Short mmCIF file of C-alpha atoms (C1' of nucleotides) in Angstrom, two decimals:
data_model
loop_
_atom_site.label_atom_id
_atom_site.label_comp_id
_atom_site.label_asym_id
_atom_site.label_seq_id
_atom_site.Cartn_x
_atom_site.Cartn_y
_atom_site.Cartn_z
CA MET A 1 0.00 0.00 0.00
CA SER A 2 1.27 3.45 -0.83
CA GLU A 3 1.57 6.16 1.75
CA THR A 4 -1.48 8.24 2.46
CA ILE A 5 0.47 11.46 2.63
CA SER A 6 -1.53 14.13 0.84
CA GLU A 7 0.94 15.01 -1.84
CA ALA A 8 0.96 18.21 -3.81
CA PRO A 9 0.10 17.66 -7.47
CA ALA A 10 3.77 18.35 -8.02
CA PHE A 11 3.74 17.70 -11.72
CA ARG A 12 4.46 20.95 -13.48
CA PRO A 13 4.81 20.70 -17.24
CA LEU A 14 8.00 22.16 -18.59
CA TYR A 15 6.24 24.86 -20.55
CA VAL A 16 4.52 26.06 -17.37
CA GLN A 17 7.89 26.31 -15.67
CA VAL A 18 9.20 28.24 -18.65
CA ARG A 19 6.17 30.53 -18.49
CA ASP A 20 6.84 31.21 -14.81
CA THR A 21 10.48 31.96 -15.50
CA LEU A 22 9.58 34.43 -18.22
CA LEU A 23 6.81 35.96 -16.10
CA LYS A 24 9.34 36.63 -13.35
CA ARG A 25 11.37 38.66 -15.79
CA LEU A 26 8.33 40.78 -16.50
CA ILE A 27 7.46 41.20 -12.84
CA SER A 28 11.01 42.02 -11.84
CA GLY A 29 11.20 44.60 -14.58
CA SER A 30 14.21 43.14 -16.31
CA TRP A 31 12.01 43.02 -19.38
CA THR A 32 10.13 46.28 -19.76
CA PRO A 33 7.07 47.17 -21.86
CA GLY A 34 7.85 47.56 -25.54
CA MET A 35 11.08 45.62 -25.34
CA MET A 36 11.76 42.88 -27.85
CA LEU A 37 12.39 39.44 -26.40
CA PRO A 38 15.13 37.11 -27.57
CA SER A 39 14.03 34.80 -30.36
CA GLU A 40 12.43 31.46 -29.62
CA PHE A 41 15.64 29.64 -30.46
CA GLN A 42 17.76 31.82 -28.21
CA LEU A 43 15.37 31.37 -25.30
CA ALA A 44 15.22 27.63 -25.93
CA LYS A 45 18.99 27.37 -25.91
CA GLU A 46 19.31 29.54 -22.82
CA LEU A 47 16.69 27.59 -20.87
CA GLY A 48 17.76 24.19 -22.13
CA VAL A 49 14.43 23.20 -23.66
CA SER A 50 13.19 22.79 -27.18
CA GLN A 51 11.88 25.60 -29.29
CA GLY A 52 8.38 24.09 -29.27
CA THR A 53 8.25 24.25 -25.51
CA VAL A 54 9.28 27.90 -25.45
CA ARG A 55 6.65 28.57 -28.08
CA LYS A 56 3.93 27.03 -25.97
CA ALA A 57 4.88 29.27 -23.05
CA LEU A 58 5.01 32.36 -25.25
CA ASP A 59 1.66 31.53 -26.82
CA ALA A 60 0.05 31.22 -23.40
CA MET A 61 1.41 34.60 -22.33
CA THR A 62 0.28 36.13 -25.60
CA ALA A 63 -3.22 34.84 -24.95
CA GLU A 64 -3.13 36.72 -21.65
CA HIS A 65 -2.12 39.89 -23.47
CA LEU A 66 1.19 39.99 -21.63
CA LEU A 67 3.17 39.70 -24.85
CA LEU A 68 2.63 40.68 -28.42
CA ARG A 69 3.93 38.54 -31.26
CA ARG A 70 4.30 39.67 -34.82
CA GLN A 71 5.37 37.34 -37.55
CA GLY A 72 8.60 38.44 -39.13
CA ARG A 73 9.29 41.01 -36.42
CA GLY A 74 9.57 39.35 -33.07
CA THR A 75 7.99 38.98 -29.65
CA PHE A 76 7.47 42.10 -27.54
CA VAL A 77 6.39 42.95 -24.03
CA ALA A 78 2.87 44.38 -24.29
CA LEU A 79 2.46 48.11 -23.81
CA PRO A 80 -0.37 49.35 -21.62
CA GLU A 81 -1.47 51.58 -24.52
CA GLU A 82 -1.80 48.74 -26.97
CA GLY A 83 -5.23 49.59 -28.36
CA ARG A 84 -7.19 46.43 -27.93
CA ILE A 85 -5.64 45.65 -24.62
CA LEU A 86 -7.33 48.70 -23.21
CA PHE A 87 -10.61 47.45 -24.58
CA LYS A 88 -10.09 44.78 -22.05
CA PHE A 89 -10.25 47.32 -19.29
CA PHE A 90 -12.94 49.59 -20.54
CA ARG A 91 -16.31 48.16 -21.38
CA MET A 92 -18.48 51.24 -21.33
CA VAL A 93 -19.53 51.99 -24.88
CA ALA A 94 -21.71 54.71 -26.39
CA ASP A 95 -25.02 53.30 -27.61
CA GLY A 96 -24.21 54.16 -31.20
CA GLY A 97 -21.44 51.62 -31.01
CA GLU A 98 -18.58 54.08 -31.29
CA ARG A 99 -15.51 52.94 -29.44
CA LEU A 100 -14.32 56.01 -27.61
CA PHE A 101 -11.57 56.51 -25.15
CA PRO A 102 -13.10 58.57 -22.39
CA LEU A 103 -11.41 61.79 -21.35
CA SER A 104 -10.94 62.33 -17.64
CA GLN A 105 -10.96 65.32 -15.38
CA ILE A 106 -9.52 65.02 -11.91
CA VAL A 107 -11.83 66.57 -9.35
CA GLY A 108 -10.04 65.59 -6.18
CA ARG A 109 -7.03 63.75 -4.77
CA GLY A 110 -5.81 62.94 -1.34
CA ARG A 111 -4.32 60.55 1.13
CA SER A 112 -6.20 58.87 3.92
CA LYS A 113 -6.33 55.91 6.23
CA ALA A 114 -7.74 52.85 4.52
CA SER A 115 -11.11 51.64 5.70
CA ALA A 116 -11.45 48.06 6.83
CA ALA A 117 -13.17 47.26 3.54
CA ASP A 118 -10.32 48.81 1.57
CA CYS A 119 -7.78 46.81 3.52
CA ALA A 120 -9.64 43.61 2.75
CA ARG A 121 -10.06 44.37 -0.94
CA LEU A 122 -6.45 45.44 -1.42
CA ALA A 123 -4.97 42.86 0.95
CA LEU A 124 -3.39 45.57 3.11
CA PRO A 125 -2.51 45.42 6.80
CA ALA A 126 -4.73 47.34 9.21
CA LYS A 127 -3.91 51.03 9.50
CA ALA A 128 -2.46 51.12 6.00
CA GLU A 129 -2.83 54.30 3.99
CA VAL A 130 -4.29 54.78 0.54
CA TRP A 131 -4.28 57.47 -2.09
CA TRP A 132 -7.68 58.39 -3.47
CA ILE A 133 -8.37 60.01 -6.79
CA ASP A 134 -11.78 61.26 -7.87
CA ARG A 135 -12.42 61.95 -11.50
CA ILE A 136 -15.13 62.51 -14.05
CA ARG A 137 -15.09 60.82 -17.43
CA GLN A 138 -16.86 61.89 -20.59
CA LEU A 139 -18.18 59.67 -23.33
CA GLY A 140 -20.28 61.58 -25.82
CA GLY A 141 -19.11 65.01 -24.78
CA LYS A 142 -21.15 64.66 -21.61
CA PRO A 143 -19.84 63.60 -18.22
CA VAL A 144 -21.25 60.13 -17.66
CA ILE A 145 -18.91 58.47 -15.19
CA PHE A 146 -17.77 59.54 -11.76
CA GLU A 147 -15.12 57.29 -10.32
CA ARG A 148 -13.09 57.02 -7.17
CA ILE A 149 -9.80 55.16 -7.33
CA ARG A 150 -7.91 53.92 -4.30
CA LEU A 151 -4.27 52.86 -4.36
CA PRO A 152 -2.04 51.65 -1.54
CA VAL A 153 0.50 54.31 -0.58
CA SER A 154 3.04 51.56 0.00
CA ARG A 155 3.02 50.65 -3.69
CA PHE A 156 2.89 54.21 -5.01
CA PRO A 157 5.10 56.17 -2.61
CA GLN A 158 5.69 59.24 -4.80
CA LEU A 159 2.20 59.59 -6.15
CA GLY A 160 1.53 62.59 -3.95
CA ASP A 161 4.37 64.52 -5.58
CA MET A 162 3.01 64.21 -9.07
CA ALA A 163 1.59 67.39 -10.52
CA ASP A 164 -1.16 65.66 -12.43
CA ILE A 165 -2.61 62.28 -13.22
CA PRO A 166 -2.83 61.22 -16.87
CA ASN A 167 -5.95 59.91 -18.53
CA ASN A 168 -4.59 56.39 -18.80
CA VAL A 169 -3.65 55.49 -15.24
CA TYR A 170 -2.57 51.95 -16.14
CA ALA A 171 0.18 53.42 -18.30
CA LEU A 172 1.13 55.56 -15.30
CA TYR A 173 1.32 52.56 -12.99
CA SER A 174 3.53 50.82 -15.51
CA GLU A 175 5.84 53.65 -16.49
CA GLU A 176 6.29 55.43 -13.19
CA PHE A 177 5.92 52.62 -10.70
CA GLY A 178 6.80 49.51 -12.69
CA ILE A 179 3.48 47.85 -11.95
CA THR A 180 1.68 46.11 -14.80
CA ILE A 181 -2.01 45.39 -14.38
CA GLY A 182 -2.70 41.90 -15.65
CA LYS A 183 -6.35 41.37 -14.92
CA ALA A 184 -9.30 42.74 -13.02
CA GLU A 185 -12.60 41.69 -11.53
CA GLU A 186 -15.74 43.76 -11.75
CA LYS A 187 -19.03 43.62 -9.87
CA LEU A 188 -22.00 45.54 -11.20
CA LYS A 189 -25.14 46.74 -9.49
CA ALA A 190 -27.89 49.21 -10.19
CA ALA A 191 -28.60 51.94 -7.64
CA LEU A 192 -29.86 55.46 -7.23
CA VAL A 193 -27.23 58.12 -7.68
CA ASP A 194 -25.72 59.45 -4.46
CA GLU A 195 -25.16 63.12 -3.71
CA ALA A 196 -21.46 63.25 -4.49
CA ALA A 197 -21.85 61.60 -7.87
CA ALA A 198 -24.95 63.60 -8.77
CA SER A 199 -23.19 66.89 -8.15
CA HIS A 200 -20.17 65.85 -10.20
CA LEU A 201 -22.24 64.47 -13.04
CA GLY A 202 -24.67 67.35 -12.97
CA CYS A 203 -27.76 65.22 -12.76
CA GLU A 204 -30.78 65.37 -10.50
CA ALA A 205 -31.16 63.17 -7.45
CA GLY A 206 -32.97 59.86 -7.79
CA ARG A 207 -31.47 58.92 -11.15
CA PRO A 208 -30.67 55.22 -11.65
CA VAL A 209 -26.98 54.57 -12.16
CA LEU A 210 -24.77 51.63 -12.90
CA ILE A 211 -22.26 51.01 -10.11
CA ILE A 212 -19.09 49.20 -11.12
CA GLU A 213 -16.68 48.05 -8.47
CA ARG A 214 -13.35 46.94 -9.82
CA VAL A 215 -10.30 45.38 -8.23
CA ALA A 216 -7.32 45.30 -10.57
CA MET A 217 -4.43 42.89 -10.04
CA ALA A 218 -0.73 42.99 -10.90
CA LEU A 219 0.95 40.21 -12.86
CA ASP A 220 1.58 38.31 -9.65
CA ASP A 221 -2.14 38.59 -8.74
CA THR A 222 -1.57 41.10 -5.96
CA PRO A 223 -4.54 43.47 -5.75
CA ILE A 224 -3.35 46.96 -6.70
CA GLU A 225 -6.27 49.21 -7.43
CA HIS A 226 -9.80 49.56 -6.16
CA ARG A 227 -12.15 51.61 -8.29
CA LEU A 228 -15.77 52.51 -7.80
CA SER A 229 -17.46 53.92 -10.89
CA THR A 230 -20.88 55.53 -11.01
CA CYS A 231 -22.24 55.58 -14.56
CA LEU A 232 -25.19 57.28 -16.18
CA THR A 233 -26.37 54.84 -18.82
CA ASP A 234 -28.84 56.92 -20.80
CA GLU A 235 -26.65 57.05 -23.85
CA CYS A 236 -24.09 54.35 -23.19
CA HIS A 237 -23.93 50.81 -21.86
CA TYR A 238 -21.62 48.19 -20.45
CA GLN A 239 -20.79 45.60 -23.06
CA ALA A 240 -19.77 42.00 -22.46
CA GLU A 241 -19.17 38.94 -24.58
CA LEU A 242 -19.68 35.46 -23.27
CA MET B 1 4.59 48.64 -58.64
CA SER B 2 2.33 45.84 -57.62
CA GLU B 3 -1.37 45.83 -58.28
CA THR B 4 -3.61 47.58 -55.81
CA ILE B 5 -6.24 44.88 -55.91
CA SER B 6 -7.38 44.18 -52.37
CA GLU B 7 -6.69 40.48 -52.18
CA ALA B 8 -8.31 38.09 -49.77
CA PRO B 9 -5.85 36.70 -47.23
CA ALA B 10 -6.50 33.30 -48.77
CA PHE B 11 -4.01 31.47 -46.63
CA ARG B 12 -5.86 29.15 -44.30
CA PRO B 13 -3.67 27.03 -42.05
CA LEU B 14 -4.42 23.35 -42.09
CA TYR B 15 -5.54 23.26 -38.49
CA VAL B 16 -8.11 25.99 -39.21
CA GLN B 17 -9.48 23.90 -42.05
CA VAL B 18 -9.62 20.90 -39.76
CA ARG B 19 -11.41 23.01 -37.16
CA ASP B 20 -13.98 24.09 -39.74
CA THR B 21 -14.51 20.50 -40.85
CA LEU B 22 -15.10 19.37 -37.29
CA LEU B 23 -17.32 22.38 -36.54
CA LYS B 24 -19.52 21.43 -39.49
CA ARG B 25 -20.10 18.06 -37.89
CA LEU B 26 -21.27 19.77 -34.74
CA ILE B 27 -23.52 22.19 -36.61
CA SER B 28 -25.01 19.49 -38.81
CA GLY B 29 -25.73 17.39 -35.77
CA SER B 30 -23.77 14.35 -36.90
CA TRP B 31 -21.89 14.75 -33.64
CA THR B 32 -24.30 15.37 -30.80
CA PRO B 33 -23.72 16.70 -27.28
CA GLY B 34 -22.17 14.18 -24.95
CA MET B 35 -20.85 12.01 -27.76
CA MET B 36 -17.25 10.87 -27.68
CA LEU B 37 -15.17 11.85 -30.67
CA PRO B 38 -12.78 9.50 -32.43
CA SER B 39 -9.27 9.63 -31.00
CA GLU B 40 -6.73 12.10 -32.27
CA PHE B 41 -4.99 9.40 -34.27
CA GLN B 42 -8.17 8.21 -35.90
CA LEU B 43 -9.15 11.73 -36.90
CA ALA B 44 -5.65 12.42 -38.17
CA LYS B 45 -5.71 9.33 -40.31
CA GLU B 46 -9.19 10.05 -41.61
CA LEU B 47 -8.40 13.66 -42.51
CA GLY B 48 -4.95 12.91 -43.82
CA VAL B 49 -3.06 15.21 -41.45
CA SER B 50 -0.76 14.62 -38.54
CA GLN B 51 -1.93 14.08 -35.00
CA GLY B 52 -0.41 17.37 -33.91
CA THR B 53 -2.52 19.29 -36.40
CA VAL B 54 -5.72 17.60 -35.22
CA ARG B 55 -4.69 18.39 -31.67
CA LYS B 56 -4.32 22.07 -32.45
CA ALA B 57 -7.84 22.18 -33.90
CA LEU B 58 -9.30 20.28 -30.94
CA ASP B 59 -7.51 22.55 -28.48
CA ALA B 60 -8.94 25.62 -30.16
CA MET B 61 -12.47 24.22 -29.98
CA THR B 62 -11.95 23.23 -26.37
CA ALA B 63 -10.95 26.82 -25.60
CA GLU B 64 -14.31 27.89 -27.04
CA HIS B 65 -16.08 25.40 -24.77
CA LEU B 66 -17.39 23.48 -27.75
CA LEU B 67 -15.55 20.32 -26.72
CA LEU B 68 -14.45 18.81 -23.47
CA ARG B 69 -11.24 16.83 -23.22
CA ARG B 70 -10.33 14.55 -20.38
CA GLN B 71 -6.99 12.88 -20.13
CA GLY B 72 -7.32 9.15 -20.23
CA ARG B 73 -10.98 9.26 -21.25
CA GLY B 74 -11.37 11.03 -24.54
CA THR B 75 -12.76 14.09 -26.27
CA PHE B 76 -16.47 14.82 -25.97
CA VAL B 77 -18.98 17.23 -27.44
CA ALA B 78 -19.78 19.72 -24.69
CA LEU B 79 -23.15 19.37 -23.00
CA PRO B 80 -25.18 22.49 -22.35
CA GLU B 81 -25.40 21.42 -18.71
CA GLU B 82 -21.66 21.15 -18.21
CA GLY B 83 -21.36 23.14 -15.01
CA ARG B 84 -18.77 25.70 -15.81
CA ILE B 85 -20.04 26.24 -19.28
CA LEU B 86 -23.22 27.59 -17.82
CA PHE B 87 -21.15 29.93 -15.73
CA LYS B 88 -20.36 31.40 -19.06
CA PHE B 89 -23.98 32.24 -19.62
CA PHE B 90 -24.99 33.28 -16.17
CA ARG B 91 -23.09 36.01 -14.46
CA MET B 92 -25.54 37.05 -11.79
CA VAL B 93 -24.15 35.99 -8.44
CA ALA B 94 -25.44 36.36 -4.89
CA ASP B 95 -23.37 38.88 -2.93
CA GLY B 96 -22.18 36.24 -0.51
CA GLY B 97 -20.34 34.64 -3.36
CA GLU B 98 -22.45 31.50 -3.54
CA ARG B 99 -22.73 30.17 -7.05
CA LEU B 100 -26.37 29.30 -7.44
CA PHE B 101 -28.32 28.11 -10.38
CA PRO B 102 -31.45 30.22 -10.42
CA LEU B 103 -34.83 28.50 -10.47
CA SER B 104 -37.34 29.79 -12.97
CA GLN B 105 -41.08 30.16 -13.04
CA ILE B 106 -42.82 30.76 -16.34
CA VAL B 107 -45.36 33.55 -16.03
CA GLY B 108 -46.41 33.86 -19.65
CA ARG B 109 -45.85 32.53 -23.15
CA GLY B 110 -47.14 33.40 -26.56
CA ARG B 111 -46.59 34.00 -30.22
CA SER B 112 -46.60 37.36 -31.90
CA LYS B 113 -45.38 39.35 -34.83
CA ALA B 114 -41.79 40.46 -34.40
CA SER B 115 -41.19 44.16 -33.93
CA ALA B 116 -38.80 45.90 -36.27
CA ALA B 117 -36.22 45.92 -33.47
CA ASP B 118 -36.64 42.18 -32.95
CA CYS B 119 -36.20 41.52 -36.66
CA ALA B 120 -32.99 43.52 -36.67
CA ARG B 121 -31.58 41.85 -33.58
CA LEU B 122 -32.45 38.34 -34.71
CA ALA B 123 -31.70 38.94 -38.41
CA LEU B 124 -35.25 37.99 -39.40
CA PRO B 125 -37.21 39.11 -42.46
CA ALA B 126 -39.96 41.66 -41.93
CA LYS B 127 -43.26 40.23 -40.75
CA ALA B 128 -41.53 37.24 -39.13
CA GLU B 129 -43.05 35.76 -36.03
CA VAL B 130 -41.47 35.15 -32.66
CA TRP B 131 -42.28 33.15 -29.56
CA TRP B 132 -42.04 35.05 -26.32
CA ILE B 133 -41.54 33.60 -22.89
CA ASP B 134 -41.75 35.58 -19.67
CA ARG B 135 -40.28 34.15 -16.53
CA ILE B 136 -39.16 35.01 -13.04
CA ARG B 137 -35.92 33.72 -11.60
CA GLN B 138 -34.94 33.36 -7.96
CA LEU B 139 -31.51 33.65 -6.46
CA GLY B 140 -31.58 33.70 -2.69
CA GLY B 141 -35.11 32.38 -2.34
CA LYS B 142 -36.40 35.72 -3.54
CA PRO B 143 -37.45 36.57 -7.07
CA VAL B 144 -34.77 38.91 -8.37
CA ILE B 145 -34.92 38.61 -12.15
CA PHE B 146 -37.77 39.08 -14.57
CA GLU B 147 -36.85 38.15 -18.12
CA ARG B 148 -38.51 38.10 -21.49
CA ILE B 149 -37.10 35.75 -24.11
CA ARG B 150 -37.86 36.00 -27.81
CA LEU B 151 -37.19 33.20 -30.29
CA PRO B 152 -37.87 33.04 -34.03
CA VAL B 153 -40.79 30.72 -34.77
CA SER B 154 -39.00 29.59 -37.91
CA ARG B 155 -36.21 28.01 -35.84
CA PHE B 156 -38.45 26.57 -33.13
CA PRO B 157 -41.57 25.43 -34.99
CA GLN B 158 -42.97 23.07 -32.35
CA LEU B 159 -42.26 25.22 -29.34
CA GLY B 160 -45.95 26.11 -29.01
CA ASP B 161 -46.86 22.44 -28.52
CA MET B 162 -44.59 21.96 -25.55
CA ALA B 163 -46.34 21.60 -22.23
CA ASP B 164 -43.69 23.39 -20.28
CA ILE B 165 -40.33 25.05 -20.59
CA PRO B 166 -37.44 23.72 -18.51
CA ASN B 167 -35.21 25.82 -16.31
CA ASN B 168 -32.24 25.46 -18.61
CA VAL B 169 -33.48 26.67 -21.98
CA TYR B 170 -30.13 26.22 -23.69
CA ALA B 171 -30.37 22.50 -23.02
CA LEU B 172 -33.86 22.63 -24.52
CA TYR B 173 -32.63 24.38 -27.67
CA SER B 174 -29.96 21.74 -28.00
CA GLU B 175 -31.92 18.61 -27.22
CA GLU B 176 -35.25 19.41 -28.84
CA PHE B 177 -34.23 21.64 -31.70
CA GLY B 178 -30.61 20.71 -32.36
CA ILE B 179 -29.40 24.27 -31.85
CA THR B 180 -26.27 24.81 -29.77
CA ILE B 181 -25.63 28.27 -28.39
CA GLY B 182 -21.98 29.10 -28.87
CA LYS B 183 -21.68 32.64 -27.62
CA ALA B 184 -23.66 35.68 -26.60
CA GLU B 185 -23.37 39.42 -26.32
CA GLU B 186 -24.75 41.40 -23.42
CA LYS B 187 -25.42 45.10 -22.96
CA LEU B 188 -26.10 46.43 -19.48
CA LYS B 189 -27.83 49.56 -18.33
CA ALA B 190 -29.32 50.89 -15.13
CA ALA B 191 -32.93 52.03 -15.13
CA LEU B 192 -36.01 52.38 -12.97
CA VAL B 193 -38.16 49.30 -12.82
CA ASP B 194 -41.14 49.31 -15.15
CA GLU B 195 -44.64 48.27 -14.16
CA ALA B 196 -44.58 44.79 -15.61
CA ALA B 197 -41.31 43.85 -13.94
CA ALA B 198 -42.29 45.48 -10.65
CA SER B 199 -45.49 43.48 -10.41
CA HIS B 200 -43.71 40.22 -11.21
CA LEU B 201 -40.85 40.90 -8.83
CA GLY B 202 -43.12 42.22 -6.14
CA CYS B 203 -41.23 45.45 -5.60
CA GLU B 204 -42.37 49.02 -5.38
CA ALA B 205 -42.20 51.40 -8.33
CA GLY B 206 -39.13 53.59 -8.69
CA ARG B 207 -36.61 50.92 -7.74
CA PRO B 208 -33.34 50.95 -9.66
CA VAL B 209 -32.75 47.79 -11.67
CA LEU B 210 -30.05 46.34 -13.83
CA ILE B 211 -31.26 45.79 -17.40
CA ILE B 212 -29.40 43.11 -19.35
CA GLU B 213 -30.06 42.72 -23.03
CA ARG B 214 -28.63 39.55 -24.50
CA VAL B 215 -28.41 38.20 -28.02
CA ALA B 216 -27.26 34.59 -28.10
CA MET B 217 -25.74 33.06 -31.22
CA ALA B 218 -25.61 29.52 -32.63
CA LEU B 219 -22.33 27.86 -33.56
CA ASP B 220 -22.51 29.40 -37.02
CA ASP B 221 -23.01 32.86 -35.46
CA THR B 222 -26.67 33.14 -36.43
CA PRO B 223 -28.56 35.11 -33.79
CA ILE B 224 -31.02 32.77 -32.09
CA GLU B 225 -32.32 34.27 -28.89
CA HIS B 226 -33.05 37.75 -27.64
CA ARG B 227 -33.43 38.12 -23.91
CA LEU B 228 -34.21 41.16 -21.80
CA SER B 229 -33.58 40.67 -18.09
CA THR B 230 -34.62 43.05 -15.33
CA CYS B 231 -32.62 42.42 -12.16
CA LEU B 232 -32.94 43.64 -8.61
CA THR B 233 -29.37 43.94 -7.37
CA ASP B 234 -29.85 44.49 -3.67
CA GLU B 235 -28.44 41.12 -2.73
CA CYS B 236 -26.73 40.02 -5.91
CA HIS B 237 -24.51 41.44 -8.63
CA TYR B 238 -23.27 40.89 -12.14
CA GLN B 239 -19.74 39.56 -12.10
CA ALA B 240 -17.13 39.94 -14.83
CA GLU B 241 -13.45 39.18 -15.22
CA LEU B 242 -11.20 41.12 -17.53
"C1'" DC C 1 18.80 38.66 -48.22
"C1'" DA C 2 18.68 37.03 -43.25
"C1'" DG C 3 15.95 36.69 -39.22
"C1'" DT C 4 11.63 36.28 -37.09
"C1'" DG C 5 7.36 33.84 -35.89
"C1'" DG C 6 3.85 30.22 -37.86
"C1'" DT C 7 2.77 25.62 -39.46
"C1'" DC C 8 3.29 20.76 -39.94
"C1'" DT C 9 5.21 16.40 -39.24
"C1'" DA C 10 6.89 12.06 -36.86
"C1'" DG C 11 8.00 9.84 -33.03
"C1'" DA C 12 8.93 9.07 -28.05
"C1'" DC C 13 7.45 9.07 -23.64
"C1'" DC C 14 4.33 10.50 -19.51
"C1'" DA C 15 -0.13 10.84 -16.92
"C1'" DC C 16 -4.58 9.22 -16.37
"C1'" DA C 17 -8.84 6.33 -16.69
"C1'" DT C 18 -11.02 2.11 -17.27
"C1'" DA C 19 -11.44 -2.66 -17.68
"C1'" DA D 1 -3.02 -4.03 -19.99
"C1'" DT D 2 -4.82 -0.94 -23.15
"C1'" DG D 3 -6.25 3.27 -24.98
"C1'" DT D 4 -6.87 7.99 -24.24
"C1'" DG D 5 -5.12 12.79 -24.04
"C1'" DG D 6 -0.72 15.64 -22.50
"C1'" DT D 7 4.08 16.80 -23.03
"C1'" DC D 8 8.42 17.23 -25.30
"C1'" DT D 9 11.63 16.95 -28.90
"C1'" DA D 10 13.92 17.68 -33.53
"C1'" DG D 11 13.68 19.11 -37.88
"C1'" DA D 12 11.63 20.83 -42.23
"C1'" DC D 13 9.39 24.20 -44.51
"C1'" DC D 14 6.22 28.47 -45.11
"C1'" DA D 15 4.90 33.46 -44.39
"C1'" DC D 16 6.16 37.86 -43.11
"C1'" DT D 17 9.28 41.91 -42.12
"C1'" DG D 18 12.99 44.85 -42.77
"C1'" DG D 19 17.45 46.18 -44.44
#
DNA sequence: CAGTGGTCTAGACCACATA
DNA sequence: ATGTGGTCTAGACCACTGG
């Protein structure tokens, strides 16, 4: 009879190990966005595996939008601006179907003690501090989204010194703080607009709004950003494919 | 200078052709849900390609949840009941995090002339007819969703004869009408509950609700079902990963 | 042209399920 | 023990890009 020790699965395919190795280079920043990777053959030689195995790892990472491969050119670390990748993180669309990138206007910033809920969502110790950023976003020329972003001060130490916050904050996280957002989770509810949002969006009280709560994760799955968006959906909608 | 004729890409990799061949068998119904496919080697021999090429086609279809592969057992046509596949088509989740399959109660059925909007959404000719089904769905013991489904009569000729409609309509489409839903598109808005939904959900007027409009497509991308869901989101939410 | 990724093949061996 | 899918390799050739 074999031992009844509860063993870990413990079988990790080679290409998964290769993927992890390459992912570490992205996380550590030794490969930075836009950079071209060594060719499949070079990586295979360096890691002591076959080219097919490297390819399988690269293909998996490409499917996650971490890399970008172009036949004849090479394999590149994905940029946070890369058009369709930002689709991934912005699902509000004008009813007409136009794909617009919403402009933002910062209406408030600050630093405060994280609430218990924030600590839980961002996996922070008690008494941690967070930056908060309030902004309004426009879709069809009208302000339709009011959102409040919270970021752990520990991860973004110099954020308070920055004169202004760009429209594309994920590019900011990447370029200024070396943090790449890999995925996010969103929860949607309908509610009546609250006072703060109503005043910023210039709408009357009692309007129904779409509330989107997002937690965005870094490549190593650490929660990085919490974002609460309040959206007027008269002329736009949240679009999903399944 | 070369000609400026806009040429079709025209290069179709072998594994894409294999995928198309296999997909046709699913669409035509010669392979039915739950059925085990021939092994990779048998398919390779039959189609005159290598096993690796067949594998690539099967992997692609598995990624689309059309097939299910289990090591040591075989490759199977996905069943519409297959737990996680229905995740794909049901994103409303109780706030606690419990994954529940919502019970349904039919509150009305009928046949009527399709509106112009219905014809557009379902790609039907003018004056086409549709079945409509109204039902209420429960999540935490409480009715939280009122939905109206519209289906083209031309695709579901005998639907009127059926005594009742099961909870899982996608299984019904598959088993009784040979139509497999492959994907869907959803658009979400917030609104105030209308009279019909309020009376069915037993809530007061003026409540904010999440409106989900879905168009579901068959394997060949033909639109099959239009569904308008009205959801109370006090104790549940719509969940998305990106 | 050389260098890159993309496809395809053939074969070996491993992990898993079932009988 | 057998048959399935899963991994890994090695090598050939195709398609695309840029100098």
